[in-house]
Amino acid sequence: MGGSESKGSDQRPVHFTDEEKPMVSVLFHRISHGKKTFNREQFRNFAHGVLDPEVCELLYELLHGTKQRHHHHLRGGQHEGEVDHHHFSHHLAAILKGGVREQAVLLTSLCSPDHDYVIPEHLVKFVSSMVQSYEKILAAHCRQYQSWMFAPSGNSHRKLALYMLEDLFSTGSSKDRDFSLPEVPKNATYSTDDIEMWIPRCPLFQQIFHEVFHGCFRLYETDPSDVIFHHPRIPQVCDTNWSRVGTILDLPSVLFLNASLPAALQGEWRLLFSNSLHGDSFSQLIKMIDGRGPTLLVLRDQQGHMFGGFASEPWSINSKFYGDDRCFLFRTHPNYGLYMATGYNTNFMYLNLNMQTLPNGLGMGGQFDYFGFWIDHTFNSGHSKAGPRCTTYGSPQLSETPEFKVDVLEVWVVGPQKKKDDEYDDEDLTEEEREHLAKKSILDKDPESKAMLELLGRGPVSEGLREGDETASSPEDNKVISLF
């Protein structure tokens, strides 16, 4: 591809179909304003709304083939320093229709146009810019994005980039990760082959990379706002009055967390509890979250660390642990981390109150008095005692110190809301969400009957024998009542 043909010349060329070629011509004329070629300034004016200036310049050089072609190689009618339709179509096909190899060649070319390798810091900078570009697309065209009032991002774009590059950068055992802040490797380089191997292992970046260039050129849609769901998805915020409450979540954090949820739960979020609105009250917390469905708990301690967990089942007072292996813990500051169930034990969720012989509070993972994530019934204090890792989730200590003080706590219920007649509004549901809801047991829709059977010692014998569903959530038995 242009300046990077030596990096991928052994690949089979990608071409547009006869049906796509007229669309490419329309796009070319939009950039060139009807002329036979376009120059750097015209391309910059076209792409600057999505791409950062440096990426825009490098992409123009790629389209132009600056490194390979010289004046005497120019096609008839093409001016030096300008791009004609032939070269534009050739490179655009690889950008928009290419597979993992073409993506790796493109990334290497844009990070390091003069070499066949990339240095780590250039990779971090480029991946960060892709996240920022994706945010621009969402801000301009995504109605789900418009439903949010995000916290300022700060350096979260770079933090998310480091998280996505962790698998490429890491040289030691996975057991050694997360005990210190991620570092950009020194004196390392990565070839196009290295990048090609990494991209499929990071679907979050692969989706962002795809969306940015499709959003930049807009070849397949006349209006980007016609696209209902962007991937990775931004959830629609429902029943939340931003004039009364804010959030500590920024866009990169929501991208990271929502992509980690089961697909059926990524469409909608509702804020159930925020101590900035409801006060530092554990009883109020229980009142707002009890039985409300799968939830994300997001906590910021007074030392600035942000972390929390996903609870796959509705919260309820219980002297025993419950939940399942879809639960996870996470951290978003000072760095991103995702910690899934290890299979070592089933201590996923715990919520108890007014017990003299058992801990009173809310916890996830670990064991009594040594939780991966714990909020005491006094609300203001908690702990994260991994020692050195939480047995349930494999997470390190999430807070700066084992004991912490709560600054902000938010609890979001995730997934579609039930109507009053126990039916879901499937108008805006994805195919995955419809499949998930179709597989729910009849007893899920009638929790009172299920509870009565269990009291009589005649619980559902089919529990655990349902049709396999990797993304299914526990029953969202109760209506999600508006916070406001």
Short mmCIF file of C-alpha atoms in Angstrom, two decimals:
data_model
loop_
_atom_site.label_atom_id
_atom_site.label_comp_id
_atom_site.label_asym_id
_atom_site.label_seq_id
_atom_site.Cartn_x
_atom_site.Cartn_y
_atom_site.Cartn_z
CA MET A 1 0.00 0.00 0.00
CA GLY A 2 1.78 3.13 -1.22
CA GLY A 3 4.51 3.96 1.24
CA SER A 4 4.14 0.53 2.80
CA GLU A 5 4.03 -1.78 -0.18
CA SER A 6 7.27 -3.40 0.94
CA LYS A 7 5.51 -4.27 4.21
CA GLY A 8 2.66 -6.16 2.57
CA SER A 9 3.46 -6.64 -1.11
CA ASP A 10 3.07 -10.40 -0.77
CA GLN A 11 -0.61 -10.00 0.05
CA ARG A 12 -3.39 -10.47 -2.46
CA PRO A 13 -4.73 -7.05 -3.52
CA VAL A 14 -8.12 -5.95 -2.21
CA HIS A 15 -10.51 -4.40 -4.71
CA PHE A 16 -13.89 -2.70 -4.69
CA THR A 17 -16.80 -4.48 -6.36
CA ASP A 18 -18.59 -3.07 -9.39
CA GLU A 19 -21.40 -1.98 -7.07
CA GLU A 20 -18.96 -0.13 -4.80
CA LYS A 21 -16.96 1.65 -7.50
CA PRO A 22 -19.57 4.38 -8.14
CA MET A 23 -19.63 5.07 -4.39
CA VAL A 24 -15.84 5.45 -4.42
CA SER A 25 -16.13 7.92 -7.31
CA VAL A 26 -18.68 9.99 -5.41
CA LEU A 27 -16.39 10.03 -2.37
CA PHE A 28 -13.37 11.01 -4.48
CA HIS A 29 -15.27 13.89 -6.07
CA ARG A 30 -16.41 15.04 -2.63
CA ILE A 31 -12.78 15.31 -1.51
CA SER A 32 -11.45 16.78 -4.78
CA HIS A 33 -14.44 19.09 -5.35
CA GLY A 34 -15.04 17.56 -8.75
CA LYS A 35 -11.45 17.68 -9.98
CA LYS A 36 -9.32 14.79 -11.25
CA THR A 37 -6.94 14.97 -8.29
CA PHE A 38 -6.90 16.29 -4.73
CA ASN A 39 -4.04 17.80 -2.78
CA ARG A 40 -2.89 17.66 0.83
CA GLU A 41 -4.94 20.64 1.94
CA GLN A 42 -8.14 19.27 0.43
CA PHE A 43 -7.64 15.94 2.15
CA ARG A 44 -6.82 17.67 5.42
CA ASN A 45 -10.06 19.66 5.20
CA PHE A 46 -11.98 16.45 4.54
CA ALA A 47 -10.48 14.30 7.32
CA HIS A 48 -9.58 16.74 10.10
CA GLY A 49 -12.94 16.33 11.83
CA VAL A 50 -12.04 12.72 12.67
CA LEU A 51 -8.28 12.21 12.46
CA ASP A 52 -5.67 14.12 14.41
CA PRO A 53 -3.35 16.30 12.28
CA GLU A 54 -0.35 13.97 12.34
CA VAL A 55 -2.35 10.88 11.38
CA CYS A 56 -4.08 12.91 8.69
CA GLU A 57 -0.73 13.91 7.17
CA LEU A 58 0.64 10.37 7.27
CA LEU A 59 -2.52 8.96 5.73
CA TYR A 60 -2.29 11.47 2.89
CA GLU A 61 1.29 10.39 2.21
CA LEU A 62 0.11 6.79 2.20
CA LEU A 63 -2.66 7.55 -0.29
CA HIS A 64 -0.21 9.53 -2.41
CA GLY A 65 2.54 6.91 -2.24
CA THR A 66 5.11 9.60 -1.46
CA LYS A 67 7.88 7.20 -0.49
CA GLN A 68 7.67 5.09 -3.64
CA ARG A 69 6.73 7.33 -6.53
CA HIS A 70 8.81 10.05 -8.12
CA HIS A 71 7.98 12.76 -10.56
CA HIS A 72 8.71 10.66 -13.66
CA HIS A 73 6.37 7.92 -12.38
CA LEU A 74 3.32 10.16 -12.18
CA ARG A 75 0.32 9.13 -14.23
CA GLY A 76 -0.84 11.35 -17.03
CA GLY A 77 -2.76 14.38 -15.78
CA GLN A 78 -1.62 13.91 -12.17
CA HIS A 79 0.22 16.79 -10.56
CA GLU A 80 3.12 16.17 -8.23
CA GLY A 81 1.91 16.14 -4.64
CA GLU A 82 -1.68 15.23 -5.55
CA VAL A 83 -3.68 12.00 -5.43
CA ASP A 84 -5.59 10.68 -8.45
CA HIS A 85 -8.63 8.41 -8.49
CA HIS A 86 -6.63 5.27 -9.31
CA HIS A 87 -4.30 5.49 -6.31
CA PHE A 88 -7.09 6.63 -4.02
CA SER A 89 -9.30 3.66 -4.92
CA HIS A 90 -6.41 1.20 -4.61
CA HIS A 91 -5.40 2.31 -1.11
CA LEU A 92 -8.94 2.91 0.13
CA ALA A 93 -9.92 -0.68 -0.69
CA ALA A 94 -7.13 -1.98 1.52
CA ILE A 95 -8.05 0.46 4.31
CA LEU A 96 -11.78 -0.28 4.37
CA LYS A 97 -11.97 -3.87 3.14
CA GLY A 98 -8.66 -5.39 4.13
CA GLY A 99 -8.25 -8.11 6.69
CA VAL A 100 -5.95 -8.31 9.68
CA ARG A 101 -2.82 -8.25 7.51
CA GLU A 102 -3.91 -5.06 5.76
CA GLN A 103 -4.79 -3.52 9.12
CA ALA A 104 -1.33 -4.37 10.43
CA VAL A 105 0.34 -2.89 7.34
CA LEU A 106 -1.75 0.27 7.64
CA LEU A 107 -0.99 0.65 11.34
CA THR A 108 2.74 0.13 10.82
CA SER A 109 2.78 2.62 7.95
CA LEU A 110 0.97 5.30 9.94
CA CYS A 111 3.12 4.77 13.04
CA SER A 112 6.45 4.49 11.26
CA PRO A 113 6.32 5.50 7.58
CA ASP A 114 10.10 5.24 7.10
CA HIS A 115 10.65 1.81 8.65
CA ASP A 116 9.31 -1.73 8.64
CA TYR A 117 9.02 -1.69 12.42
CA VAL A 118 7.36 0.41 15.10
CA ILE A 119 8.72 1.62 18.42
CA PRO A 120 6.43 1.25 21.47
CA GLU A 121 5.90 4.95 22.23
CA HIS A 122 4.74 5.58 18.66
CA LEU A 123 2.26 2.72 19.06
CA VAL A 124 0.87 4.19 22.29
CA LYS A 125 0.50 7.59 20.67
CA PHE A 126 -1.25 6.17 17.62
CA VAL A 127 -3.64 3.92 19.56
CA SER A 128 -4.47 6.88 21.84
CA SER A 129 -5.27 8.99 18.80
CA MET A 130 -7.58 6.27 17.48
CA VAL A 131 -9.56 6.35 20.75
CA GLN A 132 -9.80 10.15 20.51
CA SER A 133 -10.91 9.91 16.87
CA TYR A 134 -13.57 7.38 17.79
CA GLU A 135 -14.85 9.74 20.46
CA LYS A 136 -15.17 12.48 17.81
CA ILE A 137 -17.29 10.17 15.64
CA LEU A 138 -19.52 9.24 18.57
CA ALA A 139 -19.89 12.85 19.69
CA ALA A 140 -21.00 13.93 16.22
CA HIS A 141 -23.23 11.05 15.19
CA CYS A 142 -24.13 8.69 18.05
CA ARG A 143 -27.40 9.26 19.92
CA GLN A 144 -26.24 6.97 22.73
CA TYR A 145 -23.23 9.23 23.28
CA GLN A 146 -25.56 12.23 23.50
CA SER A 147 -27.35 10.61 26.45
CA TRP A 148 -24.20 10.94 28.60
CA MET A 149 -22.59 13.76 30.53
CA PHE A 150 -19.12 12.26 30.75
CA ALA A 151 -16.47 13.27 33.26
CA PRO A 152 -13.37 14.91 31.73
CA SER A 153 -11.14 12.27 30.13
CA GLY A 154 -7.78 13.60 31.31
CA ASN A 155 -5.18 11.02 30.28
CA SER A 156 -7.71 8.17 29.98
CA HIS A 157 -7.18 7.82 26.22
CA ARG A 158 -3.55 6.95 26.87
CA LYS A 159 -4.46 4.65 29.79
CA LEU A 160 -6.87 2.74 27.57
CA ALA A 161 -4.21 2.54 24.86
CA LEU A 162 -1.73 1.04 27.34
CA TYR A 163 -4.36 -1.48 28.45
CA MET A 164 -5.07 -2.54 24.88
CA LEU A 165 -1.35 -2.83 24.11
CA GLU A 166 -0.60 -4.80 27.29
CA ASP A 167 -0.62 -8.16 25.53
CA LEU A 168 1.88 -6.91 22.95
CA PHE A 169 4.13 -5.11 25.42
CA SER A 170 4.19 -7.74 28.17
CA THR A 171 7.28 -9.95 28.19
CA GLY A 172 6.96 -11.60 31.61
CA SER A 173 4.47 -13.99 33.14
CA SER A 174 0.85 -12.90 33.37
CA LYS A 175 1.16 -13.54 37.10
CA ASP A 176 3.48 -10.54 37.35
CA ARG A 177 1.08 -8.08 35.74
CA ASP A 178 -0.86 -5.37 37.57
CA PHE A 179 1.49 -4.99 40.55
CA SER A 180 2.90 -1.77 39.11
CA LEU A 181 1.73 0.81 36.61
CA PRO A 182 2.13 -0.28 32.98
CA GLU A 183 5.32 0.91 31.36
CA VAL A 184 6.20 1.50 27.74
CA PRO A 185 9.03 -0.92 26.87
CA LYS A 186 12.48 0.54 26.29
CA ASN A 187 14.66 -0.43 23.32
CA ALA A 188 11.94 -2.61 21.79
CA THR A 189 10.59 -2.69 18.25
CA TYR A 190 7.62 -4.46 16.69
CA SER A 191 7.36 -5.72 13.13
CA THR A 192 4.27 -5.82 10.95
CA ASP A 193 4.07 -9.52 11.76
CA ASP A 194 4.03 -8.70 15.49
CA ILE A 195 1.21 -6.21 14.94
CA GLU A 196 -0.69 -8.73 12.82
CA MET A 197 -0.55 -11.26 15.66
CA TRP A 198 -1.63 -8.70 18.27
CA ILE A 199 -4.67 -7.16 16.53
CA PRO A 200 -6.98 -10.23 16.75
CA ARG A 201 -6.07 -10.61 20.43
CA CYS A 202 -7.45 -7.13 21.13
CA PRO A 203 -10.96 -6.98 19.65
CA LEU A 204 -11.66 -3.66 21.39
CA PHE A 205 -8.89 -1.94 19.42
CA GLN A 206 -9.78 -3.79 16.21
CA GLN A 207 -13.34 -2.48 16.44
CA ILE A 208 -12.18 1.08 17.17
CA PHE A 209 -9.65 0.94 14.31
CA HIS A 210 -12.37 -0.25 11.91
CA GLU A 211 -14.89 2.37 13.04
CA VAL A 212 -12.46 5.28 12.81
CA PHE A 213 -11.58 4.78 9.15
CA HIS A 214 -15.12 3.87 8.13
CA GLY A 215 -16.32 6.92 10.05
CA CYS A 216 -13.71 9.11 8.39
CA PHE A 217 -14.49 8.15 4.79
CA ARG A 218 -18.23 7.35 5.27
CA LEU A 219 -18.31 5.31 2.07
CA TYR A 220 -21.22 3.06 2.96
CA GLU A 221 -23.60 5.50 4.62
CA THR A 222 -24.85 8.80 3.36
CA ASP A 223 -25.46 9.93 6.94
CA PRO A 224 -23.41 8.47 9.83
CA SER A 225 -26.31 9.17 12.20
CA ASP A 226 -28.22 6.43 10.39
CA VAL A 227 -25.97 3.90 12.12
CA ILE A 228 -27.90 2.76 15.23
CA PHE A 229 -25.16 0.80 16.96
CA HIS A 230 -21.47 1.61 16.79
CA HIS A 231 -19.02 -1.03 17.96
CA PRO A 232 -17.66 -0.94 20.57
CA ARG A 233 -21.04 0.17 21.84
CA ILE A 234 -21.87 3.14 24.00
CA PRO A 235 -24.88 2.32 26.20
CA GLN A 236 -27.94 4.53 26.18
CA VAL A 237 -28.37 6.21 29.57
CA CYS A 238 -32.01 5.98 30.66
CA ASP A 239 -33.99 7.56 33.50
CA THR A 240 -31.11 9.76 34.65
CA ASN A 241 -31.43 13.49 35.24
CA TRP A 242 -27.99 14.99 34.66
CA SER A 243 -29.08 18.31 36.14
CA ARG A 244 -29.25 16.58 39.54
CA VAL A 245 -26.36 14.15 39.44
CA GLY A 246 -23.04 13.65 37.66
CA THR A 247 -20.78 10.69 37.00
CA ILE A 248 -17.12 9.93 37.58
CA LEU A 249 -16.98 7.89 34.36
CA ASP A 250 -15.36 9.28 31.22
CA LEU A 251 -15.78 8.01 27.67
CA PRO A 252 -12.74 5.67 27.61
CA SER A 253 -13.86 4.09 30.89
CA VAL A 254 -17.38 3.47 29.57
CA LEU A 255 -15.96 1.95 26.37
CA PHE A 256 -13.76 -0.33 28.45
CA LEU A 257 -16.48 -1.39 30.89
CA ASN A 258 -19.30 -1.83 28.41
CA ALA A 259 -17.13 -3.95 26.12
CA SER A 260 -16.44 -6.20 29.13
CA LEU A 261 -20.13 -6.87 29.80
CA PRO A 262 -22.17 -9.71 28.26
CA ALA A 263 -23.43 -8.55 24.85
CA ALA A 264 -27.07 -8.72 25.97
CA LEU A 265 -26.42 -6.09 28.67
CA GLN A 266 -24.55 -3.48 26.63
CA GLY A 267 -27.52 -1.53 25.27
CA GLU A 268 -28.79 0.45 28.27
CA TRP A 269 -27.50 1.67 31.63
CA ARG A 270 -29.51 3.25 34.44
CA LEU A 271 -28.01 4.98 37.45
CA LEU A 272 -29.52 3.39 40.54
CA PHE A 273 -27.38 4.95 43.24
CA SER A 274 -24.89 7.77 43.65
CA ASN A 275 -23.79 8.92 47.07
CA SER A 276 -23.51 12.44 45.68
CA LEU A 277 -27.32 12.34 45.42
CA HIS A 278 -28.44 9.74 47.96
CA GLY A 279 -25.86 10.44 50.64
CA ASP A 280 -23.34 8.20 52.37
CA SER A 281 -25.94 5.71 53.51
CA PHE A 282 -25.56 1.94 53.30
CA SER A 283 -29.26 1.37 53.98
CA GLN A 284 -30.11 3.71 51.11
CA LEU A 285 -27.66 1.82 48.91
CA ILE A 286 -29.38 -1.49 49.69
CA LYS A 287 -32.80 0.04 49.10
CA MET A 288 -31.80 1.27 45.64
CA ILE A 289 -30.00 -1.85 44.38
CA ASP A 290 -31.90 -4.73 46.02
CA GLY A 291 -33.28 -7.07 43.35
CA ARG A 292 -32.73 -4.64 40.49
CA GLY A 293 -30.78 -6.84 38.09
CA PRO A 294 -27.15 -7.04 36.91
CA THR A 295 -25.15 -4.05 38.11
CA LEU A 296 -21.84 -2.25 37.75
CA LEU A 297 -20.42 -0.75 40.96
CA VAL A 298 -17.93 2.05 40.37
CA LEU A 299 -16.02 3.43 43.35
CA ARG A 300 -13.47 6.20 43.77
CA ASP A 301 -11.60 6.23 47.05
CA GLN A 302 -10.28 9.35 48.74
CA GLN A 303 -6.81 8.70 47.30
CA GLY A 304 -8.16 8.86 43.75
CA HIS A 305 -8.11 5.18 42.81
CA MET A 306 -11.14 4.07 40.77
CA PHE A 307 -12.28 0.46 40.73
CA GLY A 308 -15.32 -1.74 41.20
CA GLY A 309 -17.10 -4.83 39.99
CA PHE A 310 -19.80 -6.29 37.79
CA ALA A 311 -22.46 -8.29 39.63
CA SER A 312 -24.19 -10.67 37.21
CA GLU A 313 -27.14 -11.39 39.52
CA PRO A 314 -29.47 -9.06 41.43
CA TRP A 315 -28.22 -8.02 44.86
CA SER A 316 -30.06 -9.41 47.89
CA ILE A 317 -29.35 -9.83 51.59
CA ASN A 318 -27.74 -13.24 52.04
CA SER A 319 -25.45 -14.82 54.60
CA LYS A 320 -23.73 -16.78 51.83
CA PHE A 321 -21.85 -15.91 48.68
CA TYR A 322 -23.77 -16.06 45.40
CA GLY A 323 -23.40 -14.94 41.77
CA ASP A 324 -21.66 -16.74 38.92
CA ASP A 325 -18.50 -16.67 36.85
CA ARG A 326 -19.70 -13.81 34.67
CA CYS A 327 -18.91 -11.46 37.56
CA PHE A 328 -15.63 -9.56 37.38
CA LEU A 329 -13.62 -6.86 39.11
CA PHE A 330 -11.96 -3.93 37.37
CA ARG A 331 -9.84 -0.85 37.83
CA THR A 332 -9.87 2.37 35.78
CA HIS A 333 -7.39 4.52 37.73
CA PRO A 334 -4.44 4.82 37.95
CA ASN A 335 -4.55 2.23 35.15
CA TYR A 336 -7.05 -0.05 33.45
CA GLY A 337 -7.39 -3.66 34.53
CA LEU A 338 -10.00 -6.38 34.07
CA TYR A 339 -10.10 -9.37 36.40
CA MET A 340 -12.31 -12.32 35.49
CA ALA A 341 -13.29 -15.34 37.58
CA THR A 342 -10.41 -17.75 38.14
CA GLY A 343 -12.50 -20.82 38.96
CA TYR A 344 -10.68 -21.21 42.29
CA ASN A 345 -13.87 -20.61 44.29
CA THR A 346 -17.41 -19.25 43.87
CA ASN A 347 -17.22 -16.29 46.25
CA PHE A 348 -18.51 -13.87 43.62
CA MET A 349 -20.99 -11.64 45.49
CA TYR A 350 -21.86 -11.00 49.14
CA LEU A 351 -24.33 -8.61 50.79
CA ASN A 352 -25.34 -8.79 54.44
CA LEU A 353 -26.62 -6.54 57.19
CA ASN A 354 -27.52 -6.69 60.90
CA MET A 355 -25.67 -9.94 61.59
CA GLN A 356 -23.57 -10.34 64.73
CA THR A 357 -21.41 -13.27 63.63
CA LEU A 358 -20.90 -12.44 59.94
CA PRO A 359 -19.44 -9.43 58.11
CA ASN A 360 -21.96 -6.68 57.42
CA GLY A 361 -21.45 -4.93 54.12
CA LEU A 362 -21.06 -5.53 50.39
CA GLY A 363 -18.19 -7.51 48.94
CA MET A 364 -16.96 -9.28 45.84
CA GLY A 365 -14.33 -12.01 45.74
CA GLY A 366 -11.88 -13.42 48.26
CA GLN A 367 -13.18 -14.45 51.65
CA PHE A 368 -14.60 -12.92 54.82
CA ASP A 369 -12.42 -10.04 56.02
CA TYR A 370 -10.19 -10.43 52.94
CA PHE A 371 -12.38 -9.39 50.04
CA GLY A 372 -11.16 -8.38 46.62
CA PHE A 373 -13.51 -5.41 46.94
CA TRP A 374 -15.43 -4.55 50.13
CA ILE A 375 -17.66 -1.71 51.34
CA ASP A 376 -18.41 -1.77 55.06
CA HIS A 377 -21.96 -1.30 56.37
CA THR A 378 -20.83 2.07 57.72
CA PHE A 379 -20.50 2.99 54.02
CA ASN A 380 -17.53 5.33 54.41
CA SER A 381 -14.84 2.68 54.68
CA GLY A 382 -13.82 -0.44 52.80
CA HIS A 383 -10.88 -2.62 51.88
CA SER A 384 -9.19 -4.45 49.02
CA LYS A 385 -7.04 -7.19 50.52
CA ALA A 386 -5.85 -9.35 47.66
CA GLY A 387 -2.80 -10.87 49.38
CA PRO A 388 -1.21 -10.89 46.77
CA ARG A 389 -4.13 -11.68 44.44
CA CYS A 390 -7.83 -12.19 45.05
CA THR A 391 -8.48 -15.93 44.81
CA THR A 392 -11.86 -15.44 43.12
CA TYR A 393 -10.88 -12.95 40.42
CA GLY A 394 -7.09 -12.93 40.33
CA SER A 395 -7.10 -9.18 40.96
CA PRO A 396 -4.34 -7.33 42.80
CA GLN A 397 -5.04 -4.79 45.52
CA LEU A 398 -7.33 -2.31 43.75
CA SER A 399 -6.97 0.59 46.18
CA GLU A 400 -3.68 2.33 46.96
CA THR A 401 -3.72 1.00 50.52
CA PRO A 402 -5.50 -2.13 51.83
CA GLU A 403 -7.98 0.00 53.78
CA PHE A 404 -9.66 2.91 52.01
CA LYS A 405 -12.23 5.64 52.52
CA VAL A 406 -15.09 5.97 50.03
CA ASP A 407 -15.23 9.22 48.10
CA VAL A 408 -17.78 8.43 45.37
CA LEU A 409 -19.86 5.32 44.73
CA GLU A 410 -22.08 4.82 41.69
CA VAL A 411 -24.20 1.76 40.94
CA TRP A 412 -25.54 1.24 37.42
CA VAL A 413 -28.09 -1.39 36.45
CA VAL A 414 -27.19 -2.67 32.99
CA GLY A 415 -29.31 -4.22 30.27
CA PRO A 416 -32.87 -3.74 29.00
CA GLN A 417 -35.64 -2.68 31.36
CA LYS A 418 -38.78 -4.75 31.81
CA LYS A 419 -42.18 -3.27 31.09
CA LYS A 420 -44.97 -3.42 33.64
CA ASP A 421 -46.48 -6.45 31.94
CA ASP A 422 -43.19 -8.33 32.30
CA GLU A 423 -42.41 -7.86 28.63
CA TYR A 424 -39.36 -6.16 27.25
CA ASP A 425 -39.48 -3.40 24.67
CA ASP A 426 -37.52 -5.09 21.92
CA GLU A 427 -37.76 -2.23 19.47
CA ASP A 428 -34.19 -1.13 20.14
CA LEU A 429 -32.74 -4.51 21.17
CA THR A 430 -29.90 -6.14 19.31
CA GLU A 431 -30.14 -9.71 18.03
CA GLU A 432 -28.00 -10.89 20.97
CA GLU A 433 -30.37 -9.23 23.46
CA ARG A 434 -33.44 -10.81 21.84
CA GLU A 435 -31.81 -14.26 21.94
CA HIS A 436 -30.92 -13.73 25.59
CA LEU A 437 -34.47 -12.80 26.54
CA ALA A 438 -35.98 -15.65 24.51
CA LYS A 439 -34.01 -18.20 26.57
CA LYS A 440 -35.36 -17.07 29.94
CA SER A 441 -37.24 -19.75 31.89
CA ILE A 442 -40.92 -19.30 32.71
CA LEU A 443 -39.93 -19.37 36.38
CA ASP A 444 -37.67 -16.38 35.75
CA LYS A 445 -40.82 -14.47 34.84
CA ASP A 446 -42.62 -15.64 37.98
CA PRO A 447 -40.12 -15.33 40.87
CA GLU A 448 -42.85 -15.74 43.52
CA SER A 449 -43.75 -19.22 42.22
CA LYS A 450 -40.08 -20.11 42.08
CA ALA A 451 -39.56 -19.02 45.69
CA MET A 452 -42.62 -21.01 46.83
CA LEU A 453 -41.32 -24.18 45.15
CA GLU A 454 -37.98 -23.73 46.87
CA LEU A 455 -39.66 -23.31 50.28
CA LEU A 456 -41.56 -26.56 49.69
CA GLY A 457 -38.33 -28.33 48.80
CA ARG A 458 -39.43 -28.65 45.20
CA GLY A 459 -37.10 -26.21 43.50
CA PRO A 460 -36.75 -26.21 39.72
CA VAL A 461 -35.02 -29.45 38.73
CA SER A 462 -34.11 -27.96 35.38
CA GLU A 463 -31.96 -25.25 36.96
CA GLY A 464 -28.53 -25.47 35.39
CA LEU A 465 -29.85 -27.67 32.57
CA ARG A 466 -31.00 -24.90 30.31
CA GLU A 467 -29.94 -24.43 26.77
CA GLY A 468 -26.41 -23.06 26.69
CA ASP A 469 -26.17 -19.29 26.66
CA GLU A 470 -22.78 -17.76 27.14
CA THR A 471 -24.07 -14.20 27.40
CA ALA A 472 -27.27 -14.79 29.33
CA SER A 473 -27.79 -12.83 32.50
CA SER A 474 -29.68 -13.81 35.61
CA PRO A 475 -33.37 -12.88 35.52
CA GLU A 476 -34.08 -9.22 35.72
CA ASP A 477 -37.11 -9.95 37.83
CA ASN A 478 -38.01 -6.50 39.05
CA LYS A 479 -38.79 -3.33 37.25
CA VAL A 480 -36.04 -0.75 37.18
CA ILE A 481 -37.70 2.28 38.68
CA SER A 482 -36.51 5.67 37.53
CA LEU A 483 -33.96 7.26 39.81
CA PHE A 484 -35.73 10.54 39.37
#
